[in-house]
Amino acid sequence: MAGSLPEIVAGTVQLPDATALDGELVVWDTAGRLAFEQLQNRLQRRGARAARAAAEWPAHFVAFDLLRLSGTDTTGWPYRRRRVALESVFAARRLSAPWVLCPSTTEADTVREWLTWASVGMEGVVFKRLDDAYQPSVRGWQKYKVRETTEAIVGAVTGTLASPRTLLLGRFDDCGRLQYVGRTTTLAQTASSTVAGLLAPARRGHPWTGWSFSAGWGSRETLDVTLVEPELVVEVGVDVARDASGRWRHPARLHRARPDLSPTNVPHLASPPR
């Protein structure tokens, strides 16, 4: 990825030699919200285009662990020791952009506060045991995601009308157009049967006629879908990850069908909070 991220490569001069950090690349927009789609776009560029993108959408490396320090393998150290060493590197070297030290705490009240930061696109928090060594290729941590329950309109399905596999969901924008917002995970058989009995084939003039839908966020694979009349409202669970248009980046989990609600009762599509 070096060719796509010249500012990260240039920033390595700030680090001690023979040092390895574990972390995550991020791009923030001008409002301070995580812009995952811009990071994806950055990774497609090289040369002069990458340099221009670095100026417009600079990437940062958020460090949350230390694997090697000046040639010393630190993976066998307990996490609390690795964390102290990581903080020391930032302080002693006075690291600045593109390097960012990931916040860390053992205080429950601080964690609860962080979990309210959905407005910046933070999906949740990660937990590591303080006495654990670093385990390469092993997920030695747990992730807690912030989720919310909301409603959406079924505009299409994968599978068949008689046995839908997933539901493609929509919401009206402020101009009254039904916009695609995301797709559910694969339905359980009971849920599929229940929803099938509430769906109607699409009539002429469906708002999604001629549209194509990606198999996943950032994927070029397209789905084979069957349009349905956009009348059924469903209740779903989603996390807070959104793209710049307000679409859900991760699949939604179907909670239940809501035939008691009208599509007009569903919240309008809104861009992420600014």
Short mmCIF file of N, CA and C in Angstrom, two decimals, residues 109-258:
data_model
loop_
_atom_site.label_atom_id
_atom_site.label_comp_id
_atom_site.label_asym_id
_atom_site.label_seq_id
_atom_site.Cartn_x
_atom_site.Cartn_y
_atom_site.Cartn_z
N ASP A 109 -16.64 4.04 33.21
CA ASP A 109 -17.38 5.26 32.88
C ASP A 109 -16.84 5.92 31.62
N THR A 110 -15.52 5.83 31.43
CA THR A 110 -14.92 6.39 30.21
C THR A 110 -15.38 5.61 28.99
N VAL A 111 -15.43 4.29 29.12
CA VAL A 111 -15.90 3.46 28.01
C VAL A 111 -17.34 3.82 27.65
N ARG A 112 -18.18 4.00 28.65
CA ARG A 112 -19.58 4.36 28.38
C ARG A 112 -19.67 5.68 27.63
N GLU A 113 -18.79 6.61 27.98
CA GLU A 113 -18.78 7.88 27.25
C GLU A 113 -18.37 7.67 25.80
N TRP A 114 -17.32 6.88 25.58
CA TRP A 114 -16.87 6.63 24.22
C TRP A 114 -17.97 6.01 23.37
N LEU A 115 -18.79 5.18 23.98
CA LEU A 115 -19.85 4.51 23.22
C LEU A 115 -20.95 5.46 22.78
N THR A 116 -20.90 6.71 23.21
CA THR A 116 -21.86 7.72 22.75
C THR A 116 -21.32 8.50 21.57
N TRP A 117 -20.13 8.17 21.10
CA TRP A 117 -19.49 8.94 20.04
C TRP A 117 -19.86 8.46 18.64
N ALA A 118 -21.10 8.03 18.47
CA ALA A 118 -21.52 7.55 17.15
C ALA A 118 -21.43 8.64 16.09
N SER A 119 -21.52 9.90 16.50
CA SER A 119 -21.53 11.00 15.54
C SER A 119 -20.22 11.11 14.76
N VAL A 120 -19.13 10.53 15.28
CA VAL A 120 -17.87 10.57 14.55
C VAL A 120 -17.62 9.26 13.81
N GLY A 121 -18.60 8.36 13.84
CA GLY A 121 -18.47 7.10 13.12
C GLY A 121 -17.80 6.00 13.89
N MET A 122 -17.62 6.17 15.22
CA MET A 122 -16.99 5.12 16.01
C MET A 122 -17.99 4.00 16.23
N GLU A 123 -17.61 2.78 15.81
CA GLU A 123 -18.53 1.65 15.84
C GLU A 123 -18.63 1.00 17.21
N GLY A 124 -17.62 1.17 18.06
CA GLY A 124 -17.64 0.51 19.35
C GLY A 124 -16.27 0.55 19.98
N VAL A 125 -16.01 -0.40 20.86
CA VAL A 125 -14.72 -0.47 21.55
C VAL A 125 -14.17 -1.88 21.48
N VAL A 126 -12.85 -2.00 21.60
CA VAL A 126 -12.17 -3.29 21.58
C VAL A 126 -11.56 -3.53 22.96
N PHE A 127 -11.69 -4.75 23.45
CA PHE A 127 -11.16 -5.13 24.75
C PHE A 127 -9.98 -6.09 24.59
N LYS A 128 -8.90 -5.82 25.30
CA LYS A 128 -7.76 -6.75 25.37
C LYS A 128 -7.46 -7.03 26.83
N ARG A 129 -7.05 -8.25 27.13
CA ARG A 129 -6.64 -8.59 28.50
C ARG A 129 -5.28 -7.98 28.79
N LEU A 130 -5.16 -7.35 29.94
CA LEU A 130 -3.94 -6.65 30.27
C LEU A 130 -2.73 -7.56 30.40
N ASP A 131 -2.98 -8.83 30.76
CA ASP A 131 -1.84 -9.74 30.98
C ASP A 131 -1.57 -10.66 29.80
N ASP A 132 -2.25 -10.45 28.66
CA ASP A 132 -2.08 -11.32 27.50
C ASP A 132 -0.89 -10.90 26.65
N ALA A 133 -0.15 -11.89 26.16
CA ALA A 133 0.86 -11.64 25.13
C ALA A 133 0.16 -11.40 23.79
N TYR A 134 0.90 -10.86 22.83
CA TYR A 134 0.36 -10.67 21.48
C TYR A 134 0.40 -12.00 20.74
N GLN A 135 -0.72 -12.37 20.12
CA GLN A 135 -0.82 -13.66 19.43
C GLN A 135 -1.03 -13.41 17.93
N PRO A 136 0.02 -13.52 17.13
CA PRO A 136 -0.13 -13.31 15.69
C PRO A 136 -1.16 -14.26 15.08
N SER A 137 -1.99 -13.72 14.19
CA SER A 137 -3.01 -14.50 13.46
C SER A 137 -4.08 -15.07 14.38
N VAL A 138 -4.17 -14.59 15.60
CA VAL A 138 -5.20 -15.02 16.54
C VAL A 138 -5.93 -13.79 17.04
N ARG A 139 -7.25 -13.83 17.05
CA ARG A 139 -8.00 -12.70 17.57
C ARG A 139 -8.01 -12.77 19.08
N GLY A 140 -7.06 -12.11 19.70
CA GLY A 140 -6.94 -12.13 21.14
C GLY A 140 -7.66 -10.96 21.80
N TRP A 141 -8.77 -10.53 21.22
CA TRP A 141 -9.51 -9.41 21.76
C TRP A 141 -10.98 -9.58 21.45
N GLN A 142 -11.81 -8.78 22.06
CA GLN A 142 -13.24 -8.80 21.81
C GLN A 142 -13.69 -7.40 21.40
N LYS A 143 -14.71 -7.35 20.55
CA LYS A 143 -15.22 -6.07 20.08
C LYS A 143 -16.68 -5.92 20.47
N TYR A 144 -17.00 -4.77 21.05
CA TYR A 144 -18.38 -4.45 21.40
C TYR A 144 -18.84 -3.35 20.47
N LYS A 145 -19.87 -3.63 19.66
CA LYS A 145 -20.38 -2.65 18.70
C LYS A 145 -21.64 -1.98 19.23
N VAL A 146 -21.73 -0.70 18.96
CA VAL A 146 -22.96 0.03 19.26
C VAL A 146 -23.98 -0.31 18.18
N ARG A 147 -25.17 -0.74 18.58
CA ARG A 147 -26.21 -1.09 17.62
C ARG A 147 -27.48 -0.34 17.99
N GLU A 148 -28.31 -0.12 16.98
CA GLU A 148 -29.60 0.53 17.21
C GLU A 148 -30.67 -0.21 16.43
N THR A 149 -31.91 -0.07 16.90
CA THR A 149 -33.05 -0.67 16.22
C THR A 149 -33.80 0.41 15.47
N THR A 150 -34.12 0.13 14.21
CA THR A 150 -34.79 1.13 13.39
C THR A 150 -35.65 0.42 12.34
N GLU A 151 -36.28 1.20 11.47
CA GLU A 151 -37.16 0.62 10.45
C GLU A 151 -36.66 0.98 9.05
N ALA A 152 -37.04 0.13 8.10
CA ALA A 152 -36.73 0.36 6.70
C ALA A 152 -37.81 -0.31 5.85
N ILE A 153 -37.79 0.02 4.56
CA ILE A 153 -38.79 -0.48 3.62
C ILE A 153 -38.14 -1.54 2.73
N VAL A 154 -38.80 -2.67 2.54
CA VAL A 154 -38.28 -3.71 1.65
C VAL A 154 -38.59 -3.32 0.21
N GLY A 155 -37.51 -3.16 -0.60
CA GLY A 155 -37.70 -2.79 -1.99
C GLY A 155 -37.34 -3.89 -2.97
N ALA A 156 -36.61 -4.91 -2.49
CA ALA A 156 -36.20 -6.02 -3.34
C ALA A 156 -35.70 -7.15 -2.45
N VAL A 157 -35.54 -8.32 -3.05
CA VAL A 157 -35.03 -9.47 -2.30
C VAL A 157 -34.03 -10.21 -3.18
N THR A 158 -33.12 -10.94 -2.53
CA THR A 158 -32.38 -11.98 -3.23
C THR A 158 -33.10 -13.29 -2.95
N GLY A 159 -32.82 -14.31 -3.76
CA GLY A 159 -33.63 -15.52 -3.66
C GLY A 159 -34.89 -15.33 -4.48
N THR A 160 -36.00 -15.82 -4.00
CA THR A 160 -37.27 -15.71 -4.71
C THR A 160 -38.32 -15.07 -3.82
N LEU A 161 -39.42 -14.67 -4.43
CA LEU A 161 -40.51 -14.11 -3.63
C LEU A 161 -41.06 -15.14 -2.65
N ALA A 162 -41.06 -16.40 -3.07
CA ALA A 162 -41.59 -17.46 -2.21
C ALA A 162 -40.63 -17.83 -1.10
N SER A 163 -39.33 -17.57 -1.32
CA SER A 163 -38.32 -17.92 -0.32
C SER A 163 -37.19 -16.91 -0.36
N PRO A 164 -37.44 -15.67 0.13
CA PRO A 164 -36.39 -14.64 0.09
C PRO A 164 -35.20 -15.03 0.95
N ARG A 165 -34.01 -14.75 0.41
CA ARG A 165 -32.78 -15.08 1.14
C ARG A 165 -32.30 -13.88 1.96
N THR A 166 -32.26 -12.70 1.32
CA THR A 166 -31.95 -11.46 2.03
C THR A 166 -32.90 -10.39 1.54
N LEU A 167 -33.04 -9.32 2.31
CA LEU A 167 -33.92 -8.21 1.96
C LEU A 167 -33.08 -6.98 1.64
N LEU A 168 -33.41 -6.32 0.53
CA LEU A 168 -32.77 -5.05 0.18
C LEU A 168 -33.67 -3.93 0.69
N LEU A 169 -33.08 -3.04 1.47
CA LEU A 169 -33.86 -2.08 2.24
C LEU A 169 -33.70 -0.67 1.71
N GLY A 170 -34.76 0.12 1.87
CA GLY A 170 -34.73 1.49 1.40
C GLY A 170 -35.38 2.44 2.37
N ARG A 171 -35.10 3.72 2.14
CA ARG A 171 -35.75 4.81 2.86
C ARG A 171 -35.97 5.95 1.87
N PHE A 172 -37.01 6.73 2.11
CA PHE A 172 -37.25 7.89 1.25
C PHE A 172 -36.31 9.02 1.64
N ASP A 173 -35.80 9.73 0.63
CA ASP A 173 -35.03 10.93 0.92
C ASP A 173 -35.99 12.10 1.04
N ASP A 174 -35.45 13.29 1.25
CA ASP A 174 -36.30 14.46 1.48
C ASP A 174 -37.03 14.90 0.22
N CYS A 175 -36.66 14.32 -0.93
CA CYS A 175 -37.35 14.63 -2.19
C CYS A 175 -38.40 13.57 -2.53
N GLY A 176 -38.60 12.61 -1.63
CA GLY A 176 -39.61 11.59 -1.85
C GLY A 176 -39.17 10.43 -2.71
N ARG A 177 -37.86 10.30 -2.94
CA ARG A 177 -37.34 9.19 -3.74
C ARG A 177 -36.88 8.06 -2.83
N LEU A 178 -37.22 6.83 -3.20
CA LEU A 178 -36.81 5.69 -2.39
C LEU A 178 -35.36 5.36 -2.69
N GLN A 179 -34.50 5.50 -1.69
CA GLN A 179 -33.06 5.26 -1.86
C GLN A 179 -32.67 3.98 -1.14
N TYR A 180 -31.73 3.27 -1.72
CA TYR A 180 -31.21 2.04 -1.13
C TYR A 180 -30.33 2.38 0.07
N VAL A 181 -30.55 1.69 1.19
CA VAL A 181 -29.74 1.97 2.38
C VAL A 181 -28.95 0.77 2.88
N GLY A 182 -29.29 -0.44 2.41
CA GLY A 182 -28.53 -1.60 2.87
C GLY A 182 -29.29 -2.89 2.70
N ARG A 183 -28.64 -3.96 3.13
CA ARG A 183 -29.20 -5.30 2.95
C ARG A 183 -29.11 -6.07 4.26
N THR A 184 -30.03 -7.00 4.46
CA THR A 184 -30.00 -7.80 5.68
C THR A 184 -29.02 -8.95 5.54
N THR A 185 -28.70 -9.53 6.69
CA THR A 185 -28.00 -10.81 6.68
C THR A 185 -28.96 -11.88 6.15
N THR A 186 -28.45 -13.08 5.91
CA THR A 186 -29.30 -14.17 5.40
C THR A 186 -30.41 -14.48 6.41
N LEU A 187 -31.62 -14.59 5.91
CA LEU A 187 -32.77 -14.81 6.78
C LEU A 187 -32.85 -16.27 7.24
N ALA A 188 -33.25 -16.46 8.47
CA ALA A 188 -33.57 -17.80 8.94
C ALA A 188 -34.82 -18.29 8.21
N GLN A 189 -35.01 -19.60 8.13
CA GLN A 189 -36.11 -20.16 7.35
C GLN A 189 -37.46 -19.65 7.83
N THR A 190 -37.65 -19.58 9.15
CA THR A 190 -38.93 -19.11 9.68
C THR A 190 -39.18 -17.67 9.28
N ALA A 191 -38.15 -16.82 9.41
CA ALA A 191 -38.29 -15.42 9.05
C ALA A 191 -38.55 -15.27 7.56
N SER A 192 -37.88 -16.07 6.74
CA SER A 192 -38.08 -16.03 5.30
C SER A 192 -39.52 -16.35 4.94
N SER A 193 -40.08 -17.39 5.57
CA SER A 193 -41.47 -17.78 5.29
C SER A 193 -42.43 -16.69 5.71
N THR A 194 -42.17 -16.08 6.86
CA THR A 194 -43.06 -15.02 7.35
C THR A 194 -43.06 -13.83 6.42
N VAL A 195 -41.87 -13.39 6.02
CA VAL A 195 -41.77 -12.23 5.14
C VAL A 195 -42.35 -12.52 3.76
N ALA A 196 -42.14 -13.73 3.27
CA ALA A 196 -42.64 -14.09 1.93
C ALA A 196 -44.14 -13.88 1.83
N GLY A 197 -44.85 -14.17 2.90
CA GLY A 197 -46.30 -14.02 2.88
C GLY A 197 -46.76 -12.57 2.90
N LEU A 198 -45.83 -11.64 3.08
CA LEU A 198 -46.18 -10.22 3.16
C LEU A 198 -45.69 -9.42 1.97
N LEU A 199 -44.99 -10.08 1.05
CA LEU A 199 -44.42 -9.38 -0.10
C LEU A 199 -45.34 -9.46 -1.31
N ALA A 200 -45.29 -8.44 -2.15
CA ALA A 200 -46.06 -8.42 -3.40
C ALA A 200 -45.12 -8.12 -4.55
N PRO A 201 -45.32 -8.75 -5.72
CA PRO A 201 -44.46 -8.47 -6.87
C PRO A 201 -44.49 -6.99 -7.23
N ALA A 202 -43.38 -6.50 -7.74
CA ALA A 202 -43.28 -5.09 -8.10
C ALA A 202 -44.19 -4.78 -9.29
N ARG A 203 -44.85 -3.66 -9.20
CA ARG A 203 -45.66 -3.20 -10.33
C ARG A 203 -44.80 -2.34 -11.25
N ARG A 204 -45.35 -1.98 -12.41
CA ARG A 204 -44.63 -1.14 -13.36
C ARG A 204 -44.27 0.20 -12.70
N GLY A 205 -43.07 0.67 -12.97
CA GLY A 205 -42.65 1.96 -12.44
C GLY A 205 -42.00 1.89 -11.07
N HIS A 206 -41.53 0.70 -10.69
CA HIS A 206 -40.82 0.58 -9.41
C HIS A 206 -39.63 1.55 -9.40
N PRO A 207 -39.41 2.26 -8.29
CA PRO A 207 -38.32 3.28 -8.27
C PRO A 207 -36.93 2.70 -8.48
N TRP A 208 -36.74 1.38 -8.29
CA TRP A 208 -35.42 0.80 -8.47
C TRP A 208 -35.27 0.05 -9.80
N THR A 209 -36.20 0.25 -10.70
CA THR A 209 -36.13 -0.41 -12.01
C THR A 209 -34.83 -0.01 -12.72
N GLY A 210 -34.06 -1.02 -13.16
CA GLY A 210 -32.81 -0.76 -13.87
C GLY A 210 -31.61 -0.56 -12.97
N TRP A 211 -31.80 -0.57 -11.65
CA TRP A 211 -30.68 -0.39 -10.74
C TRP A 211 -29.90 -1.69 -10.59
N SER A 212 -28.63 -1.57 -10.26
CA SER A 212 -27.83 -2.74 -9.88
C SER A 212 -27.37 -2.54 -8.45
N PHE A 213 -27.16 -3.64 -7.74
CA PHE A 213 -26.84 -3.59 -6.32
C PHE A 213 -25.58 -4.41 -6.05
N SER A 214 -24.68 -3.84 -5.27
CA SER A 214 -23.43 -4.51 -4.93
C SER A 214 -23.68 -5.62 -3.93
N ALA A 215 -22.88 -6.69 -4.03
CA ALA A 215 -23.01 -7.81 -3.10
C ALA A 215 -22.52 -7.44 -1.71
N GLY A 216 -21.73 -6.39 -1.60
CA GLY A 216 -21.23 -5.95 -0.30
C GLY A 216 -20.62 -4.58 -0.43
N TRP A 217 -20.45 -3.89 0.71
CA TRP A 217 -19.90 -2.55 0.66
C TRP A 217 -18.47 -2.61 0.12
N GLY A 218 -18.24 -1.89 -1.00
CA GLY A 218 -16.92 -1.88 -1.61
C GLY A 218 -16.68 -3.01 -2.59
N SER A 219 -17.66 -3.93 -2.75
CA SER A 219 -17.51 -5.06 -3.66
C SER A 219 -17.98 -4.69 -5.07
N ARG A 220 -17.34 -5.27 -6.09
CA ARG A 220 -17.76 -5.05 -7.47
C ARG A 220 -18.74 -6.12 -7.95
N GLU A 221 -18.94 -7.14 -7.14
CA GLU A 221 -19.90 -8.19 -7.50
C GLU A 221 -21.32 -7.66 -7.33
N THR A 222 -22.17 -7.93 -8.33
CA THR A 222 -23.55 -7.45 -8.26
C THR A 222 -24.49 -8.60 -7.90
N LEU A 223 -25.61 -8.22 -7.31
CA LEU A 223 -26.59 -9.20 -6.85
C LEU A 223 -27.65 -9.45 -7.91
N ASP A 224 -28.18 -10.67 -7.91
CA ASP A 224 -29.35 -11.01 -8.71
C ASP A 224 -30.56 -10.80 -7.80
N VAL A 225 -31.34 -9.76 -8.08
CA VAL A 225 -32.43 -9.39 -7.17
C VAL A 225 -33.78 -9.46 -7.86
N THR A 226 -34.81 -9.58 -7.06
CA THR A 226 -36.19 -9.51 -7.51
C THR A 226 -36.84 -8.31 -6.83
N LEU A 227 -37.33 -7.37 -7.63
CA LEU A 227 -37.98 -6.20 -7.06
C LEU A 227 -39.33 -6.58 -6.48
N VAL A 228 -39.69 -5.93 -5.38
CA VAL A 228 -41.00 -6.13 -4.77
C VAL A 228 -41.65 -4.77 -4.57
N GLU A 229 -42.95 -4.77 -4.43
CA GLU A 229 -43.65 -3.52 -4.19
C GLU A 229 -43.18 -2.95 -2.85
N PRO A 230 -42.70 -1.71 -2.83
CA PRO A 230 -42.12 -1.16 -1.60
C PRO A 230 -43.19 -0.75 -0.59
N GLU A 231 -43.82 -1.76 0.00
CA GLU A 231 -44.91 -1.52 0.94
C GLU A 231 -44.62 -2.08 2.33
N LEU A 232 -43.79 -3.11 2.41
CA LEU A 232 -43.56 -3.76 3.69
C LEU A 232 -42.46 -3.06 4.48
N VAL A 233 -42.77 -2.73 5.73
CA VAL A 233 -41.80 -2.15 6.65
C VAL A 233 -41.27 -3.26 7.55
N VAL A 234 -39.96 -3.24 7.78
CA VAL A 234 -39.36 -4.21 8.69
C VAL A 234 -38.54 -3.48 9.74
N GLU A 235 -38.42 -4.11 10.89
CA GLU A 235 -37.58 -3.58 11.97
C GLU A 235 -36.26 -4.33 11.94
N VAL A 236 -35.17 -3.57 11.95
CA VAL A 236 -33.84 -4.18 11.82
C VAL A 236 -32.90 -3.61 12.88
N GLY A 237 -31.85 -4.36 13.16
CA GLY A 237 -30.77 -3.89 14.01
C GLY A 237 -29.56 -3.57 13.16
N VAL A 238 -28.99 -2.39 13.34
CA VAL A 238 -27.84 -1.95 12.55
C VAL A 238 -26.80 -1.34 13.47
N ASP A 239 -25.53 -1.35 13.02
CA ASP A 239 -24.51 -0.63 13.77
C ASP A 239 -24.42 0.79 13.22
N VAL A 240 -23.50 1.57 13.75
CA VAL A 240 -23.46 2.99 13.42
C VAL A 240 -22.58 3.31 12.21
N ALA A 241 -21.99 2.31 11.58
CA ALA A 241 -21.12 2.56 10.43
C ALA A 241 -21.96 2.97 9.22
N ARG A 242 -21.70 4.17 8.72
CA ARG A 242 -22.42 4.71 7.57
C ARG A 242 -21.41 5.21 6.54
N ASP A 243 -21.85 5.25 5.27
CA ASP A 243 -21.02 5.92 4.29
C ASP A 243 -21.46 7.38 4.20
N ALA A 244 -20.89 8.14 3.29
CA ALA A 244 -21.17 9.57 3.21
C ALA A 244 -22.62 9.86 2.83
N SER A 245 -23.29 8.87 2.23
CA SER A 245 -24.69 9.06 1.84
C SER A 245 -25.67 8.59 2.90
N GLY A 246 -25.14 8.07 4.01
CA GLY A 246 -26.01 7.59 5.06
C GLY A 246 -26.38 6.13 4.95
N ARG A 247 -25.82 5.40 3.95
CA ARG A 247 -26.12 3.97 3.83
C ARG A 247 -25.37 3.17 4.90
N TRP A 248 -25.96 2.05 5.28
CA TRP A 248 -25.33 1.18 6.27
C TRP A 248 -24.21 0.39 5.60
N ARG A 249 -23.02 0.44 6.17
CA ARG A 249 -21.89 -0.28 5.58
C ARG A 249 -21.93 -1.77 5.87
N HIS A 250 -22.55 -2.15 6.98
CA HIS A 250 -22.60 -3.56 7.37
C HIS A 250 -24.03 -4.08 7.28
N PRO A 251 -24.21 -5.37 7.04
CA PRO A 251 -25.56 -5.92 6.90
C PRO A 251 -26.41 -5.69 8.16
N ALA A 252 -27.69 -5.48 7.92
CA ALA A 252 -28.65 -5.31 9.02
C ALA A 252 -29.19 -6.68 9.44
N ARG A 253 -29.60 -6.78 10.68
CA ARG A 253 -30.19 -8.01 11.19
C ARG A 253 -31.70 -7.82 11.30
N LEU A 254 -32.44 -8.67 10.62
CA LEU A 254 -33.89 -8.57 10.68
C LEU A 254 -34.39 -8.93 12.07
N HIS A 255 -35.18 -8.04 12.68
CA HIS A 255 -35.82 -8.34 13.95
C HIS A 255 -37.22 -8.89 13.73
N ARG A 256 -38.01 -8.18 12.92
CA ARG A 256 -39.38 -8.62 12.65
C ARG A 256 -39.97 -7.78 11.54
N ALA A 257 -41.01 -8.32 10.91
CA ALA A 257 -41.78 -7.55 9.94
C ALA A 257 -42.74 -6.65 10.71
N ARG A 258 -43.02 -5.48 10.15
CA ARG A 258 -43.93 -4.52 10.78
C ARG A 258 -45.06 -4.15 9.81
#
